Short mmCIF file of C-alpha atoms (C1' of nucleotides) in Angstrom, two decimals:
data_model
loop_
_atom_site.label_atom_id
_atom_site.label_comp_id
_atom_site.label_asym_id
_atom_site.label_seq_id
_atom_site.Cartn_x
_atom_site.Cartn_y
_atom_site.Cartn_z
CA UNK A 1 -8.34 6.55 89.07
CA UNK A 2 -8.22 3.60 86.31
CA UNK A 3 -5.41 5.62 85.16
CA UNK A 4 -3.93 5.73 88.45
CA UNK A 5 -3.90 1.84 88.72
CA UNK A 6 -2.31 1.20 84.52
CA UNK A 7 0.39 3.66 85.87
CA UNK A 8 0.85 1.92 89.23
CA UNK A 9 1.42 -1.72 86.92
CA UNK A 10 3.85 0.14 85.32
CA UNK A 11 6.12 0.88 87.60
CA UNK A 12 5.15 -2.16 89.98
CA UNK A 13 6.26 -4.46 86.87
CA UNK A 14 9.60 -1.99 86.14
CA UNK A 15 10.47 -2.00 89.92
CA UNK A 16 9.93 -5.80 90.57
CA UNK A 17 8.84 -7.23 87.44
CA UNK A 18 11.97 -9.67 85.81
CA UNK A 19 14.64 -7.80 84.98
CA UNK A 20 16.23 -8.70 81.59
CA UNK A 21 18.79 -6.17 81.20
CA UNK A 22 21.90 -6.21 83.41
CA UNK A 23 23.25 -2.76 81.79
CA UNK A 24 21.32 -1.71 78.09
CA UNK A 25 24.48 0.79 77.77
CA UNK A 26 26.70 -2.04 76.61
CA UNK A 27 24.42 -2.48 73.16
CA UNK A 28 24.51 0.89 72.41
CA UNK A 29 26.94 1.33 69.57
CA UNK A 30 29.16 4.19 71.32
CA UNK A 31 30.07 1.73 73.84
CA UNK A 32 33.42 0.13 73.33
CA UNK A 33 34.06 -2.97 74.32
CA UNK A 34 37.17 -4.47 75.29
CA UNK A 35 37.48 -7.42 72.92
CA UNK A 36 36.60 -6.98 69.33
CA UNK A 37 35.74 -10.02 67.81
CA UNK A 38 37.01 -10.70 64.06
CA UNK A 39 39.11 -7.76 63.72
CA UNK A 40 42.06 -9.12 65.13
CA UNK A 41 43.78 -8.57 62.12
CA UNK A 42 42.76 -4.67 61.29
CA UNK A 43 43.88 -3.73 65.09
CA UNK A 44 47.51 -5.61 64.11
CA UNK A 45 47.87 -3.65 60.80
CA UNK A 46 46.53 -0.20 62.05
CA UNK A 47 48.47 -0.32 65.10
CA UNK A 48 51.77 -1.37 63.23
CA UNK A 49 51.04 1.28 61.16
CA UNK A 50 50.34 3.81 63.59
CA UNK A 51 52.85 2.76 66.40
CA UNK A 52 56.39 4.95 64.82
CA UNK A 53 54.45 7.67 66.78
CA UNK A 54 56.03 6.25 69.66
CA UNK A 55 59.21 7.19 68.22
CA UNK A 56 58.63 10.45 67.61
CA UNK A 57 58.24 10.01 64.12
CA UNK A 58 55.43 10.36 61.86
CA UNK A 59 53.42 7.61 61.20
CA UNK A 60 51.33 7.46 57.23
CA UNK A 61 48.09 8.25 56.32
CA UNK A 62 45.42 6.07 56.44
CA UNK A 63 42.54 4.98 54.12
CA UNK A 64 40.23 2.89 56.11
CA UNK A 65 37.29 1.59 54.06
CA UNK A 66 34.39 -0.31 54.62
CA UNK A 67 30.72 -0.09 55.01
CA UNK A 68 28.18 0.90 57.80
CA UNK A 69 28.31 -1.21 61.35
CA UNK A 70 32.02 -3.27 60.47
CA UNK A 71 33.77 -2.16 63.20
CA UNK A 72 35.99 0.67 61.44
CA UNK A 73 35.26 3.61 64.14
CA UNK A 74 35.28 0.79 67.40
CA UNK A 75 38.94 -0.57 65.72
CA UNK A 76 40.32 2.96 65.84
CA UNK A 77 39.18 4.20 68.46
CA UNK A 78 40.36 1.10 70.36
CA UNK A 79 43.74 1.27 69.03
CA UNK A 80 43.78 4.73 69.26
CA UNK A 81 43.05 4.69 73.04
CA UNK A 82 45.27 2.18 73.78
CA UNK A 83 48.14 4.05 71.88
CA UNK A 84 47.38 7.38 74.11
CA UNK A 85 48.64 5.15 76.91
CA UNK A 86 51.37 3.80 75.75
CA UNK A 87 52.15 6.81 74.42
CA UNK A 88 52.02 8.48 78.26
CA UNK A 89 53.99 5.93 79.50
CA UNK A 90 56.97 6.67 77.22
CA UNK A 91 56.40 10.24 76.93
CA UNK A 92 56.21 11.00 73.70
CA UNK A 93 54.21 14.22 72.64
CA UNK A 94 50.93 12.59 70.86
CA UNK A 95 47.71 13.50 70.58
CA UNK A 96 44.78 12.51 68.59
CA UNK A 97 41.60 13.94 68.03
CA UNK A 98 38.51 12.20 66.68
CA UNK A 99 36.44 14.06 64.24
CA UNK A 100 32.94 12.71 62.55
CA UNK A 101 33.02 14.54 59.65
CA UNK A 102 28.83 14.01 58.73
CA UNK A 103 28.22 15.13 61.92
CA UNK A 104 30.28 18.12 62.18
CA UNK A 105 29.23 19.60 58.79
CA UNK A 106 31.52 21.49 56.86
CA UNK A 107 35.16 22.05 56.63
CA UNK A 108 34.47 25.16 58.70
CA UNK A 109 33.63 23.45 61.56
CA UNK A 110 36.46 20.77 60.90
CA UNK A 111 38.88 22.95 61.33
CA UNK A 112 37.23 24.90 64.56
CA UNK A 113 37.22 21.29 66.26
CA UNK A 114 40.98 20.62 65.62
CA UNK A 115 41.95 23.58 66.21
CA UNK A 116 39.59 23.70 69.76
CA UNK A 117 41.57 19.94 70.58
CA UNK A 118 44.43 21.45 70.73
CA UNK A 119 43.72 24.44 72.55
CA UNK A 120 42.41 26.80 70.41
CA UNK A 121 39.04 28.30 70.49
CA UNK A 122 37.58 28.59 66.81
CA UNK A 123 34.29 31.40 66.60
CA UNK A 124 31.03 29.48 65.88
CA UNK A 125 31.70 31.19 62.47
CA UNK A 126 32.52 34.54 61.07
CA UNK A 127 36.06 34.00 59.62
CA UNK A 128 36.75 32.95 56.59
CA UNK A 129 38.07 28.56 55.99
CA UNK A 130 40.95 30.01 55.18
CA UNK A 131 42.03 32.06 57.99
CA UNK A 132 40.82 29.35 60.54
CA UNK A 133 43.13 26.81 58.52
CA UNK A 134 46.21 29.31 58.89
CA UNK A 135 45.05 29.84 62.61
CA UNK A 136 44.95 25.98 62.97
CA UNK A 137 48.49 25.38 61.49
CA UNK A 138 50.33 28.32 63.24
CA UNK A 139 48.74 26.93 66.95
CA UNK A 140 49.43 23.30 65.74
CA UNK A 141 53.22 23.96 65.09
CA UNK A 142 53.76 25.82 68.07
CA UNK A 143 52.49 22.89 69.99
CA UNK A 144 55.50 20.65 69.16
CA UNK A 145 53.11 17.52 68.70
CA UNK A 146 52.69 14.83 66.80
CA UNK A 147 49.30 15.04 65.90
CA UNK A 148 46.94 12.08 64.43
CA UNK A 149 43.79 13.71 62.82
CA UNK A 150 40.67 10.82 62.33
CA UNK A 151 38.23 11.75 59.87
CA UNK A 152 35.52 9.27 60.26
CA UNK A 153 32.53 9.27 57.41
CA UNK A 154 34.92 11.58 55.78
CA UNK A 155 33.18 10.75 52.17
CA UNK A 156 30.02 12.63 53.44
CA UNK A 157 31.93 15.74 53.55
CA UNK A 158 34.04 15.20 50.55
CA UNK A 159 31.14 14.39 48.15
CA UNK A 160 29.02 18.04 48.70
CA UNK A 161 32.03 19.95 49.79
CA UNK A 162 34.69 18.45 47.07
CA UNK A 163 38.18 17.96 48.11
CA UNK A 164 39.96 21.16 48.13
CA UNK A 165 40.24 21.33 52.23
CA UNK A 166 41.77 17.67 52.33
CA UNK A 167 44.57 18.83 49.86
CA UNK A 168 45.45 21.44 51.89
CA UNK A 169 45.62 19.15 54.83
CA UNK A 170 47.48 16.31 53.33
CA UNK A 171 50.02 19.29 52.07
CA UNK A 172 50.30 20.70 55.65
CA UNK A 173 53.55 18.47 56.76
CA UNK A 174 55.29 21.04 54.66
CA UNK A 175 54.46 23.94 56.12
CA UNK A 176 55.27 22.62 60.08
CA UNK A 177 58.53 22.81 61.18
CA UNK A 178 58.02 21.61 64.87
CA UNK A 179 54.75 19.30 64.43
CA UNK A 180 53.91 16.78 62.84
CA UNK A 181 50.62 15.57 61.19
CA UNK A 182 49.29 12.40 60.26
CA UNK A 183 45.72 11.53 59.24
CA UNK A 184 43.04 8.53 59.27
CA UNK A 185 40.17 8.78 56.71
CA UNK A 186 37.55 6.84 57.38
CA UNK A 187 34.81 6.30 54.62
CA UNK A 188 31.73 4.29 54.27
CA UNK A 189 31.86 4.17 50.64
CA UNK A 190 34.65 2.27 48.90
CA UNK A 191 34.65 4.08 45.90
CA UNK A 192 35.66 7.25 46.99
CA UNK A 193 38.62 7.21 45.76
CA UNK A 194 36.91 8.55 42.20
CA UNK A 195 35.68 11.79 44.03
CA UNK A 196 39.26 12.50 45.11
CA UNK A 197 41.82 14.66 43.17
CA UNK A 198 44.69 11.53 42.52
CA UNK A 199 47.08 13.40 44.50
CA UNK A 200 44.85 13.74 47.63
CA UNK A 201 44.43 10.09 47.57
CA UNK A 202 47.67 9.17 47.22
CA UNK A 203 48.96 11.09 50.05
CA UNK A 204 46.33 10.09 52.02
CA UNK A 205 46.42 6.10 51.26
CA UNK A 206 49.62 5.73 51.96
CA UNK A 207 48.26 2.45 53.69
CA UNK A 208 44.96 1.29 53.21
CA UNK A 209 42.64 -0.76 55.58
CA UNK A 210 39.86 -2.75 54.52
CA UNK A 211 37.08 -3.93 56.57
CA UNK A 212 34.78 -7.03 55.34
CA UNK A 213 31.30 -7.07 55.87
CA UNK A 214 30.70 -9.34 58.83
CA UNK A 215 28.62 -12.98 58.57
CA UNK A 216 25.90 -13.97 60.05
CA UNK A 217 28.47 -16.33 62.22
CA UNK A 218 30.80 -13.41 63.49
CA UNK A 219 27.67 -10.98 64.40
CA UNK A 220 26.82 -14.10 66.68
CA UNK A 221 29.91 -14.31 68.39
CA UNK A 222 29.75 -10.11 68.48
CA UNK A 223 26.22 -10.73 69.96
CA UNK A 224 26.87 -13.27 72.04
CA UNK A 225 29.87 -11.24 73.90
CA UNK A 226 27.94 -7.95 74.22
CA UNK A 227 24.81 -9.97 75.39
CA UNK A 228 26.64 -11.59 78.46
CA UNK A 229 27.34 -8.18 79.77
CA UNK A 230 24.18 -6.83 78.80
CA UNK A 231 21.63 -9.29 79.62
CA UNK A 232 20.83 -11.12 82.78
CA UNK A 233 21.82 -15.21 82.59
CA UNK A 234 18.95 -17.22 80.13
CA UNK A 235 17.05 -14.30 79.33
CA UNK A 236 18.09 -14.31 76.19
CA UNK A 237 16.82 -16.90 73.76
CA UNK A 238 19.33 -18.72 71.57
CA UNK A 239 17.11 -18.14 68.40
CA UNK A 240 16.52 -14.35 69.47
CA UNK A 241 20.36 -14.56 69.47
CA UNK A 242 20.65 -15.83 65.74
CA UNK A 243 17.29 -14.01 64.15
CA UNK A 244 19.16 -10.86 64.91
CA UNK A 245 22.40 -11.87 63.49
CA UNK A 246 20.91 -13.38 60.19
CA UNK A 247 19.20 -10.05 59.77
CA UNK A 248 21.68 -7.84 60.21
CA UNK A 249 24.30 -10.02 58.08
CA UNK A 250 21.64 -9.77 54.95
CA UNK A 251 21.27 -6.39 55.44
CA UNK A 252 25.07 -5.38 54.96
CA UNK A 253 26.87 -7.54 57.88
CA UNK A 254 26.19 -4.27 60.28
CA UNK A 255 26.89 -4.82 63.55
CA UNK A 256 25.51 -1.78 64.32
CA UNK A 257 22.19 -2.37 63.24
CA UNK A 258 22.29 -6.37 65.29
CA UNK A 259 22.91 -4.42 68.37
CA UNK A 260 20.35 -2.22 67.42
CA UNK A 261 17.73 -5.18 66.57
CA UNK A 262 18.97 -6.70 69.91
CA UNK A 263 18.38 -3.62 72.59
CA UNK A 264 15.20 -2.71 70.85
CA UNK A 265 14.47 -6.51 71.12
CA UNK A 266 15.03 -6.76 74.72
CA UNK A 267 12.78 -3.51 75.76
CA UNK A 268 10.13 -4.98 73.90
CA UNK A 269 10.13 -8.07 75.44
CA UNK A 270 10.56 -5.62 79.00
CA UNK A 271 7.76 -3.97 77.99
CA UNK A 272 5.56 -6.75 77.59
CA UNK A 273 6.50 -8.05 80.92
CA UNK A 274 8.36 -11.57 79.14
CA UNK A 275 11.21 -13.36 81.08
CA UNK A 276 13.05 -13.86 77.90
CA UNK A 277 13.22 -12.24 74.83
CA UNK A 278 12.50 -14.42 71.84
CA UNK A 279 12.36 -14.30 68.40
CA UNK A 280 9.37 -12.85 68.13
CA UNK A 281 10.97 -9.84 70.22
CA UNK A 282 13.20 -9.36 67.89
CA UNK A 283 10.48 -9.46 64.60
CA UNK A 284 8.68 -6.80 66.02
CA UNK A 285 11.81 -5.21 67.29
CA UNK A 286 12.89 -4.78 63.63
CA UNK A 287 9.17 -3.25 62.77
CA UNK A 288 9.48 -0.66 65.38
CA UNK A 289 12.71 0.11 64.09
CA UNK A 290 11.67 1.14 60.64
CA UNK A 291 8.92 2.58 61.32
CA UNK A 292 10.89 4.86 64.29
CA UNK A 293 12.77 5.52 61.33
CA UNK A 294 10.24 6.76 59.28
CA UNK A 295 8.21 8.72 61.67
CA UNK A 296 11.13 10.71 62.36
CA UNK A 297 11.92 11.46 58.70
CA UNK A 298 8.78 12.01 57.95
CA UNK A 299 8.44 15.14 60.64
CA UNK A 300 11.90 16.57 60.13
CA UNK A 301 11.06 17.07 56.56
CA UNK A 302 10.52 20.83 55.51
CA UNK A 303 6.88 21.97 54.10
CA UNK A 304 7.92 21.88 50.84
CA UNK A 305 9.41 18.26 50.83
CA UNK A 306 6.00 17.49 52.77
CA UNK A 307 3.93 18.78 50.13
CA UNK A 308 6.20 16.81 47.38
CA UNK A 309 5.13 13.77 49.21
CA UNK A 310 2.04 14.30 49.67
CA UNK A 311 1.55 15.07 45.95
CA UNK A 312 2.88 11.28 45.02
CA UNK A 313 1.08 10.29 48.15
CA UNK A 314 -2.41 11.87 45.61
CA UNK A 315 -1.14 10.98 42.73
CA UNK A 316 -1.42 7.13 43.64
CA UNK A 317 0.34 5.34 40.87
CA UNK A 318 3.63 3.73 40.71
CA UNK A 319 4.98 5.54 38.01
CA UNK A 320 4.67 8.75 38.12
CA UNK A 321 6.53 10.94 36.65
CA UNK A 322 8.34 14.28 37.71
CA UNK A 323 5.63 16.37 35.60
CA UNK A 324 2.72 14.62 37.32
CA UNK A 325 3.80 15.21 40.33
CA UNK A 326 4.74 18.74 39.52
CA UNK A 327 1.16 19.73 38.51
CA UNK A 328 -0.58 18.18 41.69
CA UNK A 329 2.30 19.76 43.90
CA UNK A 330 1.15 23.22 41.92
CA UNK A 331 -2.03 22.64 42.78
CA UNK A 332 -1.23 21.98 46.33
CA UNK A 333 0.62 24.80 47.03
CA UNK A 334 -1.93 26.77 45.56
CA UNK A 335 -4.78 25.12 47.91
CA UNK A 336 -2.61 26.15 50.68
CA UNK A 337 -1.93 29.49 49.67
CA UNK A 338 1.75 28.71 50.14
CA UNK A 339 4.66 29.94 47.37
CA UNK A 340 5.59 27.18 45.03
CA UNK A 341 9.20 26.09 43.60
CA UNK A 342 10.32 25.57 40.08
CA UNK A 343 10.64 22.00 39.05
CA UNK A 344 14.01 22.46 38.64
CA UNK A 345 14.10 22.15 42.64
CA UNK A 346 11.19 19.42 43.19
CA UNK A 347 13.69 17.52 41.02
CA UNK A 348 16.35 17.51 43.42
CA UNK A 349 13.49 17.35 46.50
CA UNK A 350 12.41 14.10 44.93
CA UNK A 351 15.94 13.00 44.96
CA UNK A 352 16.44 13.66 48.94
CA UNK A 353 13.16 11.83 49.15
CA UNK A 354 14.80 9.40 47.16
CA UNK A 355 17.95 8.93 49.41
CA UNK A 356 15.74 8.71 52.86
CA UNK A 357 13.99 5.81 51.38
CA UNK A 358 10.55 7.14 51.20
CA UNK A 359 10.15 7.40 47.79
CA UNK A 360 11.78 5.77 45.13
CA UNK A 361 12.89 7.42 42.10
CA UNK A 362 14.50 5.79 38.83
CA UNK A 363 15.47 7.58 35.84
CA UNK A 364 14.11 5.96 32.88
CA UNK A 365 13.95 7.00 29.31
CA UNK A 366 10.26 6.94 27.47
CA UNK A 367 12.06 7.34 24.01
CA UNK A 368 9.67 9.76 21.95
CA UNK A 369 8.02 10.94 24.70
CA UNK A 370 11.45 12.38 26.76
CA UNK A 371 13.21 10.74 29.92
CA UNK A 372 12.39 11.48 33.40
CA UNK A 373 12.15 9.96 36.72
CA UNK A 374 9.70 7.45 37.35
CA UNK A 375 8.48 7.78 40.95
CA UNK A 376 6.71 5.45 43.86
CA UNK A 377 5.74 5.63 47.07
CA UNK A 378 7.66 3.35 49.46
CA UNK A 379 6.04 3.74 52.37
CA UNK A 380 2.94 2.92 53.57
CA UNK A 381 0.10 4.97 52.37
CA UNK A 382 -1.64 4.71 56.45
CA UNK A 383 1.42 5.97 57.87
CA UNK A 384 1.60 9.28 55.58
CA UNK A 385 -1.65 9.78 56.58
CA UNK A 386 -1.07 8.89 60.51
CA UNK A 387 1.13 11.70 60.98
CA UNK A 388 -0.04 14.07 58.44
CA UNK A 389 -3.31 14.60 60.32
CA UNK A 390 -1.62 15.18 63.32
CA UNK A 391 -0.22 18.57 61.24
CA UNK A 392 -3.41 20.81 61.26
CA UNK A 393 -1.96 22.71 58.00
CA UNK A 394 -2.68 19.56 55.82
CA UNK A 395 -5.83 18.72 57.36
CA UNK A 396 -7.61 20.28 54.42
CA UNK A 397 -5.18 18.78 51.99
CA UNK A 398 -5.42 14.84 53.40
CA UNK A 399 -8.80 14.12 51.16
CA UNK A 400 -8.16 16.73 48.57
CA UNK A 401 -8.65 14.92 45.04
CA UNK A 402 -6.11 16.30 42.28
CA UNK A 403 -8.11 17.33 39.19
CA UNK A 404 -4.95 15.80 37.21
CA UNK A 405 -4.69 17.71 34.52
CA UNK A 406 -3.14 16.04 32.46
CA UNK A 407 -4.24 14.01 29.81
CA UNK A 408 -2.41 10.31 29.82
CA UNK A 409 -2.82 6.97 29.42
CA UNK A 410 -1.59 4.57 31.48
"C1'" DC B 1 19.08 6.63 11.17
"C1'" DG B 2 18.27 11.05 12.76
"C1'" DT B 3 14.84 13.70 15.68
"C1'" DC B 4 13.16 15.45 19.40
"C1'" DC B 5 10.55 14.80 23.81
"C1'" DA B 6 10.64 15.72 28.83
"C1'" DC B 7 13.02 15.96 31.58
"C1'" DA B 8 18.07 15.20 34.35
"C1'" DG B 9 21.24 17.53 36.72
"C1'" DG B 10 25.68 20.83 36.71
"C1'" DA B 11 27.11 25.77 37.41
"C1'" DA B 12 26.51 30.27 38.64
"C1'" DT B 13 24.22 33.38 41.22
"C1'" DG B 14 21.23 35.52 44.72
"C1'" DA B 15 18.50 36.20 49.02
"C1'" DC B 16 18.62 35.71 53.83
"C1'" DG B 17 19.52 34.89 58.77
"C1'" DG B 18 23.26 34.17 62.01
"C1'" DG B 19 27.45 35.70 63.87
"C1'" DC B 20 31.86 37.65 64.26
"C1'" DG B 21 35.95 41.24 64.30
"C1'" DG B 22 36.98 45.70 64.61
"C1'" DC C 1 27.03 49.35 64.53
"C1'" DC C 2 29.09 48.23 60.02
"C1'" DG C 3 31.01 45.20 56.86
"C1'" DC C 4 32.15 40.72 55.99
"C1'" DC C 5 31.67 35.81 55.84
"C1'" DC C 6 29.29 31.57 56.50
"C1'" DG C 7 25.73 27.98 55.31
"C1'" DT C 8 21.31 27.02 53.37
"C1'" DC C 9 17.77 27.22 50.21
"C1'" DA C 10 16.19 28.46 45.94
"C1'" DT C 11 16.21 30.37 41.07
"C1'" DT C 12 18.02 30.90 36.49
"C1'" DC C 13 20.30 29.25 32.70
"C1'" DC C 14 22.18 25.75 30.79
"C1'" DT C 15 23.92 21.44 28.32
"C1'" DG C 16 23.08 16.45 28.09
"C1'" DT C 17 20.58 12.30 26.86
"C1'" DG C 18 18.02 7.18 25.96
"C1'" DG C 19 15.31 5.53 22.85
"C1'" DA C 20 10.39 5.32 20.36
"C1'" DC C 21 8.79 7.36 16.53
"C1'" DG C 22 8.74 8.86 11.80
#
DNA sequence: CGTCCACAGGAATGACGGGCGG
DNA sequence: CCGCCCGTCATTCCTGTGGACG
């Protein structure tokens, strides 16, 4: 019954408590907007460069750099979607199809979803890359199209895959009689260009597109447009308004991540029943960000990479190295009754750890006494143990003491 | 100034489950 | 149903290496 009444408040104070949000689906970072502040000049250049399409000619390849949250995916897409039009209104035989390369995979699966855009349906898998690449080209040049590929976060793929599939694409012109191909790379990481074979990157720079970071002044006006359609008039606080933009613009100038700071921002202040979000919304916005973040790395992480943690998470000192942590991960495993991996493997474990930010690993040199990686926690020690325990499997591991074998001095 | 530690991390290979074409 | 291929995880074998020690 006392529950009864907390769960009545609820919805009392959703249904007629203040309303701060006109429409939350404008911050989300899928949305496009119709203006895009600031980049003004990379929609002038890209659609220059992609506009001979309306000729029936090919238009070049594309390089777009820059890093997370500057607007690179909004910008084409934008342009692209406003060439489609164009393009319908004079006819001319384009299409365009929009692939996120860390999301789709591997190269497989890159070509399955160009070939499905233009009408071709790819199995799941059971052929080989190269027999979905010939079925790809042969349905592609009997389409009679000009066709503009996007490759968006295309460095993900390139860096564990290599480059061998984007050779064959850039080289695919040659082989089409009737269709024509042109292609947008997209990459977070501007030094890419040293993972690519010189004569992909040539082909596929044939103009290049840079995108600054964004400052703190720009994500404001960014902020400031998406917050008039999102949020209802004055409840949104001036300072909650800046706080977000001077944290995103020291993180990397993401606009992603200020959109981010801002929706989570306004829920919280929801939540808590306020009339306008303030800055304060927006400081613990950014703390139930990270540790969202966290949480969710933490439990998608397999048992092995669990027990890796765990074993720094025992170990307790800031620099430990890969050894240490080996021999307490042994003896973890062992307490568990579960198989153990060589170190050859808790090396590269330590490194994903690494890259997800809850760990931090440096290789450093010890002269006589070898080089290795010198490991610490980076997270906090309550929170491993907050959603360990909620794992029954580790329950008996949680207050296990290591009998570290090892003798060293610190 | 060369040695040699304690690993790093690349390459090749294998085991395995999923899924297809024929 | 068989044979083949994919992607993923893991092992094995390997060469490479910064710098304190002797």
């Amino acid at each position: 019954m006392g529950d009864q009444n907390i769960l009545d408040d609820v919805f009392e104070n959703f249904v007629n408590g203040v309303k701060l949000f006109k429409d939350r689906e404008v911050l989300r970072h899928d949305y496009l907007p119709e203006k895009l502040p600031h980049r003004e000049e990379q929609i002038k250049l890209l659609g220059q460069t992609v506009a001979p399409v309306l000729k029936d000619a090919r238009c070049s390849n594309i390089f777009i750099y820059g890093k997370t949250g500057t607007g690179k995916t909004a910008v084409t897409k934008y342009v692209l979607s406003h060439l489609e039009s164009k393009a319908n209104e004079y006819g001319s035989q384009v299409k365009f199809c929009y692939i996120n390369c860390r999301m789709t995979g591997s190269e497989y699966r890159v070509f399955a979803a160009l070939s499905q855009n233009i009408g071709m349906s790819i199995p799941f898998t059971g052929l080989s890359v190269g027999e979905v690449f010939d079925r790809f080209r042969a349905a592609l040049d009997s389409s009679r199209i000009i066709f503009i590929i996007i490759l968006d976060e295309i460095d993900a793929l390139i860096k564990d895959k290599g480059d061998a599939f984007m050779y064959e694409l850039t080289r695919i012109n040659e082989t089409l009689t009737k269709s024509k191909v042109a292609i947008i790379g997209i990459s977070n990481d501007l030094r890419l260009k040293e993972f690519l074979d010189p004569r992909v990157f040539s082909s596929l720079s044939e103009e290049e597109l840079v995108f600054r970071p964004y400052d703190a002044g720009e994500l404001r006006n960014i902020l400031l447009e998406r917050s008039k359609l999102s949020f209802h008039d004055g409840a949104l606080s001036d300072s909650a308004l800046s706080i977000c933009s001077a944290l995103a613009a020291a993180e990397h100038g993401d606009a992603r991540r200020a959109l981010d700071l801002l929706r989570v921002a306004g829920e919280v202040a929801e939540r808590q029943g306020a009339i306008v979000v303030t800055e304060e919304h927006v400081r613990q916005a950014e703390k139930h960000i990270e540790h969202n973040r966290v949480v969710e790395s933490l439990k998608n992480l397999t048992l092995h990479s669990k027990l890796v943690l765990l074993s720094v998470y025992h170990l307790n000192k800031p620099n430990a190295t890969t050894g240490e942590i080996y021999d307490i991960y042994n003896e973890l495993c062992s307490e568990m009754g579960s198989g153990l991996l060589t170190q050859r493997r808790l090396g590269t474990l330590i490194n994903e750890l690494d890259s997800m930010g809850l760990v931090n690993a440096k290789v450093v040199s010890m002269g006589r006494y070898g080089r290795t990686k010198k490991i610490r926690l980076e997270i906090s020690r309550s929170l491993i143990r907050d959603v360990f325990n909620d794992d029954a499997r580790f329950n008996r591991l949680m207050d296990y003491s290591p009998q570290n074998s090892r003798k060293n001095s610190s």
